[in-house]
PDB file of C-alpha atoms in Angstrom:
ATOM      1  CA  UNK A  50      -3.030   3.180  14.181  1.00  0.00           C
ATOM      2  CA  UNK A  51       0.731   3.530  14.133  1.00  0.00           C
ATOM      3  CA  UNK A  52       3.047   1.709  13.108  1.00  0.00           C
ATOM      4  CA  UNK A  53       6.811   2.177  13.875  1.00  0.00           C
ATOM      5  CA  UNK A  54      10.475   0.408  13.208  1.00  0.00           C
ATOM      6  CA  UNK A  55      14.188   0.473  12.703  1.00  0.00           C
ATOM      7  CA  UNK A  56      14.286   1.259   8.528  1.00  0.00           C
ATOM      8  CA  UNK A  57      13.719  -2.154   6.496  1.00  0.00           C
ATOM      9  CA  UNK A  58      11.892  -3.690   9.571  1.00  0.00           C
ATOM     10  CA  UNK A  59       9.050  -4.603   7.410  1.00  0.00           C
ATOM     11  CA  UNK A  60       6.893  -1.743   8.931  1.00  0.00           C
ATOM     12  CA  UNK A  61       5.765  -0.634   5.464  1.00  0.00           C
ATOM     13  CA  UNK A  62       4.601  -4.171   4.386  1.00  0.00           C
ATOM     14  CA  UNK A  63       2.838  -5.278   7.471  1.00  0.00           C
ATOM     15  CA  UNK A  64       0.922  -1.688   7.330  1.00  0.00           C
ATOM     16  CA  UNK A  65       0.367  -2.503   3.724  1.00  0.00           C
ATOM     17  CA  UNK A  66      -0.795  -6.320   4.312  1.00  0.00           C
ATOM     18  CA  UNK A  67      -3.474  -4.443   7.160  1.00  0.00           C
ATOM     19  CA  UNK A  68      -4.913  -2.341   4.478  1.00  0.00           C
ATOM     20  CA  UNK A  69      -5.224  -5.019   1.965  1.00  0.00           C
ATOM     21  CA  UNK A  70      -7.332  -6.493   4.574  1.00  0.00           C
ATOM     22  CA  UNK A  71      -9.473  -3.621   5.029  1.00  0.00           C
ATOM     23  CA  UNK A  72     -13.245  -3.719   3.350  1.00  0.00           C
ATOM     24  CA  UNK A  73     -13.337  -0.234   2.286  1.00  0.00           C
ATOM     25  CA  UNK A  74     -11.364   2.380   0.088  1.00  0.00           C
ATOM     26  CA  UNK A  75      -7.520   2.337   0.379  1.00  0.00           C
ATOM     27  CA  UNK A  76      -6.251   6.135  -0.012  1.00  0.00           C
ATOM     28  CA  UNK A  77      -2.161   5.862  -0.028  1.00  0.00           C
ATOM     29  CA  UNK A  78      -0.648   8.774   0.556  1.00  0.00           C
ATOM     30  CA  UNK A  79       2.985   8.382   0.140  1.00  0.00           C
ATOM     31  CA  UNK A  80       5.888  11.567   1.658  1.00  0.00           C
ATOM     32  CA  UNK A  81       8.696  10.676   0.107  1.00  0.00           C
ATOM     33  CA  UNK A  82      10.716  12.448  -2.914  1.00  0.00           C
ATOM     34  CA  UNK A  83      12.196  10.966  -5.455  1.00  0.00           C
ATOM     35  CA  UNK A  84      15.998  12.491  -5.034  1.00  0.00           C
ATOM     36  CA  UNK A  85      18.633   9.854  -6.350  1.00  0.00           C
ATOM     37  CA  UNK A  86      18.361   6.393  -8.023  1.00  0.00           C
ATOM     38  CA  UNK A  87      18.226   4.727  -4.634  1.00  0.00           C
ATOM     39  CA  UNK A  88      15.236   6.879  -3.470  1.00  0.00           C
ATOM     40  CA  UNK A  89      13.687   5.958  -6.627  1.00  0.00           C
ATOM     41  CA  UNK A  90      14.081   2.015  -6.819  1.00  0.00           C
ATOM     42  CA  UNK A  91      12.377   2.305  -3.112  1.00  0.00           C
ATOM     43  CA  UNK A  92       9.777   4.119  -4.642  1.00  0.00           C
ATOM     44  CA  UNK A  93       9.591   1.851  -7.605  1.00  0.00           C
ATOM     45  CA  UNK A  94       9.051  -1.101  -5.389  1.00  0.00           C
ATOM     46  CA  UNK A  95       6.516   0.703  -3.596  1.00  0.00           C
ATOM     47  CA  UNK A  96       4.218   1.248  -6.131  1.00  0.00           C
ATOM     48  CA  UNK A  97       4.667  -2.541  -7.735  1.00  0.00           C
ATOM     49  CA  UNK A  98       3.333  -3.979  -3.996  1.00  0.00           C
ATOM     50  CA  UNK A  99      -0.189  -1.725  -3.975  1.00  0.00           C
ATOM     51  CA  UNK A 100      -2.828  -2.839  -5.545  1.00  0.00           C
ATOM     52  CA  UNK A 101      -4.176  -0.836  -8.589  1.00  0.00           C
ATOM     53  CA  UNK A 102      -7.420   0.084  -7.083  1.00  0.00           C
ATOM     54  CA  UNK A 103      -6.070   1.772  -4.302  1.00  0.00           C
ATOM     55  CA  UNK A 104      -5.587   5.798  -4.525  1.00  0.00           C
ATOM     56  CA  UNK A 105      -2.114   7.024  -4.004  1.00  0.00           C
ATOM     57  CA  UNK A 106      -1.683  10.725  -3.487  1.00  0.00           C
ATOM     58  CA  UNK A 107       1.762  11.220  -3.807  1.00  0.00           C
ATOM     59  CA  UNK A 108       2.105  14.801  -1.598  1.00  0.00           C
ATOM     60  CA  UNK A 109       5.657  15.394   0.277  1.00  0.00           C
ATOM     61  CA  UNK A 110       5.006  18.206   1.955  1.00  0.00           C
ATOM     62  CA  UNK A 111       1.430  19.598   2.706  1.00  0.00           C
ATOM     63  CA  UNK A 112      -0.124  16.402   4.507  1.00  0.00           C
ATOM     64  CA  UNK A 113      -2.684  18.777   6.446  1.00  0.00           C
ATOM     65  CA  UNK A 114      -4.157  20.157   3.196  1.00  0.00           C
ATOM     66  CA  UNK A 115      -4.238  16.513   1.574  1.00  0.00           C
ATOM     67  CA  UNK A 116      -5.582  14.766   4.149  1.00  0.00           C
ATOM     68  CA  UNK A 117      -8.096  17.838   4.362  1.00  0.00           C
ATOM     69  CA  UNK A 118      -9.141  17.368   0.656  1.00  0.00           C
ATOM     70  CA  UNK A 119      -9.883  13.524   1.393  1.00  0.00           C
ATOM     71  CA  UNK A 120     -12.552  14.665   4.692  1.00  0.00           C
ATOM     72  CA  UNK A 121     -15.672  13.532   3.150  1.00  0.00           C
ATOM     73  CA  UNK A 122     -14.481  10.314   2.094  1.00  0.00           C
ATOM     74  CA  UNK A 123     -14.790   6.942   3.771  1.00  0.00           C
ATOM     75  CA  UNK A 124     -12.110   4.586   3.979  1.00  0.00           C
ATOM     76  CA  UNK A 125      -8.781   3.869   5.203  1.00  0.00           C
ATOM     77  CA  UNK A 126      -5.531   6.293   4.942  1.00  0.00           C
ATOM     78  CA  UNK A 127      -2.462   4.704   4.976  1.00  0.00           C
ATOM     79  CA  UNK A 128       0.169   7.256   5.172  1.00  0.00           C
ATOM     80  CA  UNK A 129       3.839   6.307   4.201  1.00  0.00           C
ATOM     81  CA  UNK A 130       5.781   8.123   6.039  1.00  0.00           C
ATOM     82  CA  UNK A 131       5.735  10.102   8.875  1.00  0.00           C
ATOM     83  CA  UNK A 132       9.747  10.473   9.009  1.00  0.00           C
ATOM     84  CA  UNK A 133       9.943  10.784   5.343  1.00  0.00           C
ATOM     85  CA  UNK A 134       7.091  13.585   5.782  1.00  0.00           C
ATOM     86  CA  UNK A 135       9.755  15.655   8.737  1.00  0.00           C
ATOM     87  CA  UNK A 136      12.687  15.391   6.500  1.00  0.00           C
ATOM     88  CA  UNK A 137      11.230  16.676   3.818  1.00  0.00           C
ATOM     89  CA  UNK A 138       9.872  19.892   6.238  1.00  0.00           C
ATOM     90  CA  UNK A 139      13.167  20.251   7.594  1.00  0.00           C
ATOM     91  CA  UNK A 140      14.164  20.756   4.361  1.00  0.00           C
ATOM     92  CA  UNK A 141      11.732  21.925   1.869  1.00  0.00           C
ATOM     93  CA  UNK A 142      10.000  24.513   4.210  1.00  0.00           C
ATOM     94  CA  UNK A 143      13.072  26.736   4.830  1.00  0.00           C
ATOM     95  CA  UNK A 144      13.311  25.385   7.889  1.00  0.00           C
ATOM     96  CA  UNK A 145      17.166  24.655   7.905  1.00  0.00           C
ATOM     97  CA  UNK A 146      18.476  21.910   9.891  1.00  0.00           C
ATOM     98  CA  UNK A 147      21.442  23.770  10.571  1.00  0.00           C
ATOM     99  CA  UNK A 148      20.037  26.673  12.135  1.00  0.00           C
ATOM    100  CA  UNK A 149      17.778  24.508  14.059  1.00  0.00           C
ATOM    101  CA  UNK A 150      16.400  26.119  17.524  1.00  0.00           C
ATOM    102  CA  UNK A 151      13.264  25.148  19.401  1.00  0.00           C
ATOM    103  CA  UNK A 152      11.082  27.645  17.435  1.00  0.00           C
ATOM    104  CA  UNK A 153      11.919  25.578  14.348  1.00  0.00           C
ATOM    105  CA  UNK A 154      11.306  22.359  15.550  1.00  0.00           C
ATOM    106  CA  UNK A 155       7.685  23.808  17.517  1.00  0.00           C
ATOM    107  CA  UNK A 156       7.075  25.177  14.112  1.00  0.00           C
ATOM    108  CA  UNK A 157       7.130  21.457  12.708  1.00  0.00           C
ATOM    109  CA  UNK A 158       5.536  19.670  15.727  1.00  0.00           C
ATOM    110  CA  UNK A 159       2.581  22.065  15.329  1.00  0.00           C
ATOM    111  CA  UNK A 160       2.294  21.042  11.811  1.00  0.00           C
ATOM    112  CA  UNK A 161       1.981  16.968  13.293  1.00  0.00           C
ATOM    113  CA  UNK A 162      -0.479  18.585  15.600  1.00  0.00           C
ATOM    114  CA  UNK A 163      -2.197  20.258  12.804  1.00  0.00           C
ATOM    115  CA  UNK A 164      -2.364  16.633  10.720  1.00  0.00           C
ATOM    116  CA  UNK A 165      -3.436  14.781  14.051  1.00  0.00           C
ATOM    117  CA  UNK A 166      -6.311  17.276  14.483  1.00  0.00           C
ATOM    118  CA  UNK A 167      -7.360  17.080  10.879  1.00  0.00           C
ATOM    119  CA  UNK A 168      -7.318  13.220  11.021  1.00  0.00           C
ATOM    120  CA  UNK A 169      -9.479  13.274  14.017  1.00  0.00           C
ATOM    121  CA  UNK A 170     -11.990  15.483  12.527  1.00  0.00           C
ATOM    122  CA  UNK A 171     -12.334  13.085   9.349  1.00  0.00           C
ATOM    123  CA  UNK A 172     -14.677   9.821   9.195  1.00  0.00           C
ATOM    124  CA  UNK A 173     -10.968   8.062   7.158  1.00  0.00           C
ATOM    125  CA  UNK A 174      -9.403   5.390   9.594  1.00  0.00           C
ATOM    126  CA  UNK A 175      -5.596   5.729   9.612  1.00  0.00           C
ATOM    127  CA  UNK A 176      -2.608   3.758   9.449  1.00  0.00           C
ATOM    128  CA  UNK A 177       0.683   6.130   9.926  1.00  0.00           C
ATOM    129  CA  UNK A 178       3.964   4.271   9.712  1.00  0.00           C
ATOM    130  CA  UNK A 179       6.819   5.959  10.924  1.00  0.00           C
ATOM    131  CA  UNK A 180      10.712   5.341  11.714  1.00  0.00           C
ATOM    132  CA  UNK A 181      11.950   4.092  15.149  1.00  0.00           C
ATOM    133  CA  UNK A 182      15.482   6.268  14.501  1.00  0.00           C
ATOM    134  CA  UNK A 183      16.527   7.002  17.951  1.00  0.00           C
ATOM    135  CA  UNK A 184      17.989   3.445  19.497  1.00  0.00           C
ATOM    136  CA  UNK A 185      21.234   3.751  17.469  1.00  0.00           C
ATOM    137  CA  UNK A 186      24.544   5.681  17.794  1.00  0.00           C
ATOM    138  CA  UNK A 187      23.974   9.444  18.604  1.00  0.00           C
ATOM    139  CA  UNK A 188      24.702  11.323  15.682  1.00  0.00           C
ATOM    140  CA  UNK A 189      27.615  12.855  14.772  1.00  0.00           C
ATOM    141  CA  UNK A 190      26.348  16.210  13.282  1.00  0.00           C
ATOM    142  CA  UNK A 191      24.027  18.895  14.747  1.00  0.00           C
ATOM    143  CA  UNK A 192      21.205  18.094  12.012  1.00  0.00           C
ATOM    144  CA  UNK A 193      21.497  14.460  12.290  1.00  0.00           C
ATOM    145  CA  UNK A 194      20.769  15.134  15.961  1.00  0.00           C
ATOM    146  CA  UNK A 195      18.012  17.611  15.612  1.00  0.00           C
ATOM    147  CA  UNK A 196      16.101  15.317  12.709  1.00  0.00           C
ATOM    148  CA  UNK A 197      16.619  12.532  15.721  1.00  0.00           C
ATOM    149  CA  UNK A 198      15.077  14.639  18.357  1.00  0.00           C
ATOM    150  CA  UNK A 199      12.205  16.124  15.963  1.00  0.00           C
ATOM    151  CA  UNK A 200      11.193  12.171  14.731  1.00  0.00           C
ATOM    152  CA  UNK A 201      10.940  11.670  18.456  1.00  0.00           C
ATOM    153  CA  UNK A 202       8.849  13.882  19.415  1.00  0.00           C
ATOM    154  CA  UNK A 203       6.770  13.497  16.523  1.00  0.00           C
ATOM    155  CA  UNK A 204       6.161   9.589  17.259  1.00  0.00           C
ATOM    156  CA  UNK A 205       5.272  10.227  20.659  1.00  0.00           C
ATOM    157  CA  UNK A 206       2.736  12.858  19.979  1.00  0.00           C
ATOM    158  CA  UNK A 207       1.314   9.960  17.066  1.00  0.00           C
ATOM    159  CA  UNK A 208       1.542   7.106  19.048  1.00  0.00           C
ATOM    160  CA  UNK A 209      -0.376   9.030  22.067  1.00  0.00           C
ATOM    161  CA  UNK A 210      -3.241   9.702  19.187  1.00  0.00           C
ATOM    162  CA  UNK A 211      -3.294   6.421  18.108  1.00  0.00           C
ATOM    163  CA  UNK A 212      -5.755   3.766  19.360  1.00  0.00           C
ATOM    164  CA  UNK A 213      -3.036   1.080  18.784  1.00  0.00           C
ATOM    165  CA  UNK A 214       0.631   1.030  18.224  1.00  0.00           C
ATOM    166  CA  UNK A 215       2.552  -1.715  16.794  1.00  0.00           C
ATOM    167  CA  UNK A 216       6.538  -1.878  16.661  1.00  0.00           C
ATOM    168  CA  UNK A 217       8.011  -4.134  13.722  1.00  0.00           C
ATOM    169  CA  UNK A 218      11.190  -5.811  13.749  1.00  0.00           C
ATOM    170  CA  UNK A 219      13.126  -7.996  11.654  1.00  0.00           C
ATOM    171  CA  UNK A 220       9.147  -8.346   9.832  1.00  0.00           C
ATOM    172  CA  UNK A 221       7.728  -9.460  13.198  1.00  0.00           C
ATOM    173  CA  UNK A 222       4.933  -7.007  14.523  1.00  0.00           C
ATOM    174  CA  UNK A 223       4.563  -6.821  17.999  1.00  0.00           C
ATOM    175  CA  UNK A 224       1.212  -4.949  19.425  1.00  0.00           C
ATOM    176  CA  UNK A 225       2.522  -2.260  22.357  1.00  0.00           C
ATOM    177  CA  UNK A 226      -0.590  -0.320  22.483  1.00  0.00           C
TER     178      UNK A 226
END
């Protein structure tokens, strides 16, 4: 499943409220890093809304391997978030946004692939949340443009993989696959 909005949509707590409602294991495995205080209040307020039974793996980079490590384990995967998850390649993986070129951003996409595939192969269900970043202004700088274009693509290639798709604004989920 995917599940996709504008940022503060209420994507992360209807995902959340699904899982809560799920009869097996909860694994959360959460993308973002902790960089400022803002970053970190998010984070804070994260944490305080899962339950204490659930699992978090907190891994910002290396979904594929983390996701691989969880294979023969049954449950649910909630992964918060894909967009969090592409900034932090674009950044953390020497792939710089300012040099950006297609070989760059097929380098990243393969790595979606990559996690796709590995999901696929597992017995987890899934629950991927993601950003809806593209409806707004076009932005102003080349790497605000090519983070636009990579989140994209990247949602399309999850949304075609998952068996539903729901879009969340202003807290209302609305089912479009």
């Amino acid at each position: 499943m995917f599940v996709t909005g504008g940022c503060r949509s209420g994507k992360s707590e209807f995902a959340e409220q699904l899982a809560l409602a799920a009869p097996e294991p909860v694994y959360y495995l959460a993308t973002g890093l902790v960089t400022d205080e803002e970053m970190e209040e998010r984070v804070r307020r994260h944490r305080q809304r899962r339950p204490e039974h659930w699992q978090t793996i907190e891994e910002p980079l290396h979904l594929v391997e983390a996701v691989t490590a969880l294979q023969d384990r049954e449950g649910l995967l909630l992964v918060d978030n894909l967009s969090g998850w592409l900034t932090n390649l674009m950044y953390r993986e020497n792939l710089d946004p300012w040099q950006w070129d297609r070989d760059k951003e097929q380098e990243a996409l393969s790595q979606v692939v990559s996690f796709l595939k590995v999901l696929d192969e597992g017995s987890l269900r899934c629950i991927i949340v993601g950003d809806e970043v593209g409806w707004g202004l076009v932005p102003p700088t080349p790497e605000g443009r090519a983070f636009r274009d990579l989140n994209g693509k990247a949602n399309q290639l999850v949304a075609a993989a998952a068996g539903a798709v729901y879009l969340v604004v202003s807290g209302i989920p609305l089912k479009i696959k």
